[in-house]
Short mmCIF file of C-alpha atoms in Angstrom, two decimals:
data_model
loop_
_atom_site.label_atom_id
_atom_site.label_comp_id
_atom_site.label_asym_id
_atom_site.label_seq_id
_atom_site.Cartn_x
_atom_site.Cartn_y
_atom_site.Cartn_z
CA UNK A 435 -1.76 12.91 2.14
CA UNK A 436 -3.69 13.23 5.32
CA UNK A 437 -4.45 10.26 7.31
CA UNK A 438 -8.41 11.40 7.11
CA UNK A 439 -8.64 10.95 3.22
CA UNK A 440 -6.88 7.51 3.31
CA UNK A 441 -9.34 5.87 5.52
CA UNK A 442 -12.19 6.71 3.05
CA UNK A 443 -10.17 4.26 0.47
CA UNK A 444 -10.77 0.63 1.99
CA UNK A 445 -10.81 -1.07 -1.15
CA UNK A 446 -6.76 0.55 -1.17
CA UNK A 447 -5.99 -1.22 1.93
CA UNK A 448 -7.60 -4.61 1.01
CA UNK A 449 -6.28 -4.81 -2.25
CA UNK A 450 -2.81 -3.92 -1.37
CA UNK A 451 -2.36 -6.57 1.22
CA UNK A 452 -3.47 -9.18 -1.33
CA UNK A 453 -1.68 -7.62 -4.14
CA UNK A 454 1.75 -7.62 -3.71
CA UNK A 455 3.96 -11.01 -4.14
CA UNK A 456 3.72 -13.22 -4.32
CA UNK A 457 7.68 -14.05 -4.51
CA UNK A 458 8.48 -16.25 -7.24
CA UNK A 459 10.49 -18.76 -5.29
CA UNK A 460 11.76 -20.85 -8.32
CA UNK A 461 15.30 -18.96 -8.37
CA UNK A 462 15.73 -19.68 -4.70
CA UNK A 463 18.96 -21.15 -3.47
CA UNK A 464 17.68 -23.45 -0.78
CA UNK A 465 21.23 -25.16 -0.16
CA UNK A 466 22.54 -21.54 1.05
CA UNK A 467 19.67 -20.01 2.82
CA UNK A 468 21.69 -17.23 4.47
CA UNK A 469 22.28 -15.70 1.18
CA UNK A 470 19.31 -16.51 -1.31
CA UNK A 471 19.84 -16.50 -4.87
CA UNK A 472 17.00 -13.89 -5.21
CA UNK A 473 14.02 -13.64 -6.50
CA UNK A 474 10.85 -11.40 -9.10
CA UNK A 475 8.42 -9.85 -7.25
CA UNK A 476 4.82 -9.00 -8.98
CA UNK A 477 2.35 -6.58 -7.49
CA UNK A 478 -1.57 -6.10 -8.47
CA UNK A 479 -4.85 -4.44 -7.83
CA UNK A 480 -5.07 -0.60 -7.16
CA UNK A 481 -2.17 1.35 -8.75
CA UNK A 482 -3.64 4.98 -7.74
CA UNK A 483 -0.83 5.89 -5.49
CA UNK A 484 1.35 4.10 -7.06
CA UNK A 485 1.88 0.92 -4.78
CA UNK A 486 2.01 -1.66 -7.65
CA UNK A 487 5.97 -0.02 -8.00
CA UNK A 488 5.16 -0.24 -12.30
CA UNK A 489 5.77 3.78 -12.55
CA UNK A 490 2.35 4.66 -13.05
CA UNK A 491 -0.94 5.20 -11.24
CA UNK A 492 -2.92 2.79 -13.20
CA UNK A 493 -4.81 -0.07 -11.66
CA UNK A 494 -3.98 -3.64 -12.97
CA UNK A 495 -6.14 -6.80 -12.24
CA UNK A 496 -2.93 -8.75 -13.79
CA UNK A 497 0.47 -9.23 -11.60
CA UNK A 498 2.84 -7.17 -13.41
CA UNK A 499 6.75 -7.55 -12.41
CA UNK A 500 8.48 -4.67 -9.72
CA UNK A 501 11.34 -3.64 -11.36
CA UNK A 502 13.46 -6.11 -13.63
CA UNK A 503 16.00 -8.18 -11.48
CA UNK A 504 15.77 -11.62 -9.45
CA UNK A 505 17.25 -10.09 -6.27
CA UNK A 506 13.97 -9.38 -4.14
CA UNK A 507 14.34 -11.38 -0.83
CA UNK A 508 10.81 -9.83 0.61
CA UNK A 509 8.65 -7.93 -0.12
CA UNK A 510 5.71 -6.64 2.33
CA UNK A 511 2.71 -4.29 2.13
CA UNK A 512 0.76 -1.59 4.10
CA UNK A 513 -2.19 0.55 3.54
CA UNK A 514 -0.98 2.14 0.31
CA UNK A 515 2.90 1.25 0.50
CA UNK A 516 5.16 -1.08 -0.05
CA UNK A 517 8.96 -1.95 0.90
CA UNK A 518 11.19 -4.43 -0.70
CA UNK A 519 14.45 -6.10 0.82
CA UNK A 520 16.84 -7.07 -1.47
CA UNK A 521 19.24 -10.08 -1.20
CA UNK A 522 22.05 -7.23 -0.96
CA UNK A 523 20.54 -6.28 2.06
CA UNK A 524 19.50 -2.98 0.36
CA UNK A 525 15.66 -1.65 1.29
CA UNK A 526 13.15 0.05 -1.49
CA UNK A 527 10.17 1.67 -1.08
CA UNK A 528 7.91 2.53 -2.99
CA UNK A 529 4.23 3.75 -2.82
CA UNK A 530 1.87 6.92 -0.70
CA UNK A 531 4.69 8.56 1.35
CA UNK A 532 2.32 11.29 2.99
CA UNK A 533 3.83 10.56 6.48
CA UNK A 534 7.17 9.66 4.90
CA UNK A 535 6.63 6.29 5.50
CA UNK A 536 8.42 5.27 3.13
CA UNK A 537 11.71 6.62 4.13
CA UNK A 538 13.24 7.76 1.44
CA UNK A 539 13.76 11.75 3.61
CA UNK A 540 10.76 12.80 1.83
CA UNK A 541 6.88 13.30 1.86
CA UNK A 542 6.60 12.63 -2.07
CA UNK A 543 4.86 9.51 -3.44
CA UNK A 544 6.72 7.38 -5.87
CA UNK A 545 5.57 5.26 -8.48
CA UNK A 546 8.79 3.01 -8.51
CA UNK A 547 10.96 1.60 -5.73
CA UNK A 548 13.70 4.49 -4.16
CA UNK A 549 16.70 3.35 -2.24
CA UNK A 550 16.17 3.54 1.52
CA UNK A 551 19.27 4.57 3.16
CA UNK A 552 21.64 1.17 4.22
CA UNK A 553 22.74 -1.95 3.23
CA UNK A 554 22.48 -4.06 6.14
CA UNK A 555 18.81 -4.31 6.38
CA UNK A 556 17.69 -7.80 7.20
CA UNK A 557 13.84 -7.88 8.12
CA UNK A 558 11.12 -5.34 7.23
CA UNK A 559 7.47 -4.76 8.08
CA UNK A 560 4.62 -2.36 7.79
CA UNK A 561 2.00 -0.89 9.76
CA UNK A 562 -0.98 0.99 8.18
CA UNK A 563 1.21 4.53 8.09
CA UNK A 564 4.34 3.30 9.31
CA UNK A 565 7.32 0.82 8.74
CA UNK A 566 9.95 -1.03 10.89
CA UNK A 567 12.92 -3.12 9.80
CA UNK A 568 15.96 -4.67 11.64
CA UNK A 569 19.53 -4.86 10.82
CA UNK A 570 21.95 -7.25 10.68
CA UNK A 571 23.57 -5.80 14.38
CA UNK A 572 20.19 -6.66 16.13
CA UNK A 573 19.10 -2.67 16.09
CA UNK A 574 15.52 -1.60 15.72
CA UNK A 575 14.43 1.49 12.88
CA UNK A 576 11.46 3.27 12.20
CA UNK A 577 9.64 5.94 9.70
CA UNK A 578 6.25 7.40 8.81
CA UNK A 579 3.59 8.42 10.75
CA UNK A 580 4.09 8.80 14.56
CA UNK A 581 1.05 9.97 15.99
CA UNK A 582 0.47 7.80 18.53
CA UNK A 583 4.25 7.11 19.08
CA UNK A 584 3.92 4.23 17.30
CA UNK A 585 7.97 4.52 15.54
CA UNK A 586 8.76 4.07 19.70
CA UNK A 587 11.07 7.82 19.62
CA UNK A 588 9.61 8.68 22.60
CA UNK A 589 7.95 11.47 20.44
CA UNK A 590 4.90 11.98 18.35
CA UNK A 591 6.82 13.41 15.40
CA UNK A 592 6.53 11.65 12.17
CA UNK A 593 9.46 10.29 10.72
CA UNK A 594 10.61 10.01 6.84
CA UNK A 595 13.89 8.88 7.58
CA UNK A 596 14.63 5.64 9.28
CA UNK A 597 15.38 6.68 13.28
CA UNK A 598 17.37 4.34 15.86
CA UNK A 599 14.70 3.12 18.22
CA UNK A 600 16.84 2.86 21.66
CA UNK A 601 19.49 1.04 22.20
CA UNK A 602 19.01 -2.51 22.35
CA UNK A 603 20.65 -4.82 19.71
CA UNK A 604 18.91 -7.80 20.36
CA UNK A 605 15.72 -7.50 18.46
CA UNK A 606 14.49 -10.54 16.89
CA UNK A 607 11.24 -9.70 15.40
CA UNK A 608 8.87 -6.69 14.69
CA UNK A 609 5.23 -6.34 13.81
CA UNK A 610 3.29 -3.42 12.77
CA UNK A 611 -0.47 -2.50 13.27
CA UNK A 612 -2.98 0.12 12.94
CA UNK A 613 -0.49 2.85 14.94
CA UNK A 614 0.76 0.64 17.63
CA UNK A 615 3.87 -1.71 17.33
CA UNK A 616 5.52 -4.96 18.67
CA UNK A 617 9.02 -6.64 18.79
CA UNK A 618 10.14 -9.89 20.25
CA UNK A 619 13.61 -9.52 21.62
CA UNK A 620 16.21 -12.67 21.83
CA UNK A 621 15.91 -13.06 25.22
CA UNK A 622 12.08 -13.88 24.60
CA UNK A 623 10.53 -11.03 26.15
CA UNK A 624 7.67 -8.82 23.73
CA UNK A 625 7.38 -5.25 23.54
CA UNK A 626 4.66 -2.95 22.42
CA UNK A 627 4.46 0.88 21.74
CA UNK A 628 2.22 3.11 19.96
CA UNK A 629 -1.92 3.26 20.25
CA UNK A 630 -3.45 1.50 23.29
CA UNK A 631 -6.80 2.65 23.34
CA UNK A 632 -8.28 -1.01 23.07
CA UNK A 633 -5.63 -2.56 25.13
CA UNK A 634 -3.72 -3.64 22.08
CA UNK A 635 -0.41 -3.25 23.63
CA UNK A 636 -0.96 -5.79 26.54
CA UNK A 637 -0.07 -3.72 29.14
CA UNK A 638 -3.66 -4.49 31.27
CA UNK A 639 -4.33 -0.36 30.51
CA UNK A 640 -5.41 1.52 27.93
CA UNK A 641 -2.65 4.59 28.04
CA UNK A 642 -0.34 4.87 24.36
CA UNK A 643 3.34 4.41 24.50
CA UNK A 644 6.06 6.74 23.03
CA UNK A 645 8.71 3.89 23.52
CA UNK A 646 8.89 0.21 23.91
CA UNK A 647 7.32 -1.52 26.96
CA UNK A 648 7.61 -5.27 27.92
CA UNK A 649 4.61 -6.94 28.31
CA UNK A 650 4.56 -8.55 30.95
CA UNK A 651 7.42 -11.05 32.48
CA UNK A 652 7.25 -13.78 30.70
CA UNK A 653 10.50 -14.20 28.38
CA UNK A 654 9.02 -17.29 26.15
CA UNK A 655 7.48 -15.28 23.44
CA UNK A 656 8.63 -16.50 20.13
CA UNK A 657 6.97 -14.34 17.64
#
């Protein structure tokens, strides 16, 4: 699906972000939080591309479990997708995949979560078209749409397979917008990449990035 004839379905975009989770937090392990007992995740709202993760289409004013385990550990949402980390550190997706974004090595929609390559995911976001996740060794991935470099490959290919984004192994913490992107490293500098037309990046210009750029010097940014 075209990015063109998703932007004509707001009511997609502000009903997914309010739809999915909340987590049910009642099966938490909060004497062990590096390795959570798990959790249900429930999804809502509009179903048509199949974002709620219940295997159909259908849109449900009533939160309706994702699959049938307590083992979610997160679960976050973009405009028309949605990825789930697991306390196994296994990612799903599930959700419009038109850009691939959700990573599965395809450009087909699916109506329940599909195993994203990996088990040492430990932190996941979305942008609109695109997601980002960390693993346990501090590296950076990204998938789905790309055209404004906003996966940071230094290309403007989309991706629907997670990709290595550089080197670095001290990533902390991602964010994903509207085709740009931005990561906090460990040494506290930020990073952005992607769209810049509005000077979202905070470079003091207005010229996209194909690969991450501090922002900056300042190396006290936190999140």
């Amino acid at each position: 699906m075209k990015r063109a004839s998703l932007l004509g379905v707001v009511g997609l975009f502000v009903g997914l972000l309010a739809g999915v989770g909340p987590l049910d937090l009642t099966g938490l392990d909060t004497a062990d939080a590096a390795e959570p007992a798990g959790s249900s995740a429930s999804s809502w709202g509009d179903g048509s591309l199949g974002q709620l993760g219940d295997g159909t289409t259908v849109t449900n004013p009533n939160p309706i479990q994702v699959g049938t385990g307590a083992t979610w550990a997160s679960v976050v949402a973009g405009y028309g997708h949605s990825l789930g980390l697991k306390t196994d550190g296994t990612l799903w997706a599930w959700g419009s995949n038109g850009f691939g974004q959700l990573g599965d090595g395809s450009t087909i929609d699916r109506l329940s979560p599909v195993q994203v390559a990996g088990t040492n995911w430990k932190s996941i976001v979305v942008g609109s078209f695109h997601s980002l996740g960390l693993q346990t060794d501090g590296t950076l991935w990204a998938w789905g749409s790309n055209s404004s470099g906003e996966l940071g490959d230094n290309t403007t290919i989309d991706r629907s397979s997670p990709v290595k984004i550089g080197t670095a192994t001290t990533w902390a913490s991602v964010a994903g917008g509207y085709g740009h992107s931005l990561g906090v490293r460990t040494d506290g500098t930020l990073w952005g990449w992607g769209s810049n037309a509005s000077g979202q990046l905070g470079h003091g210009n207005t010229t996209d990035r194909m690969t991450p750029l501090q922002v900056g010097s300042l190396t006290t940014w936190k999140s």
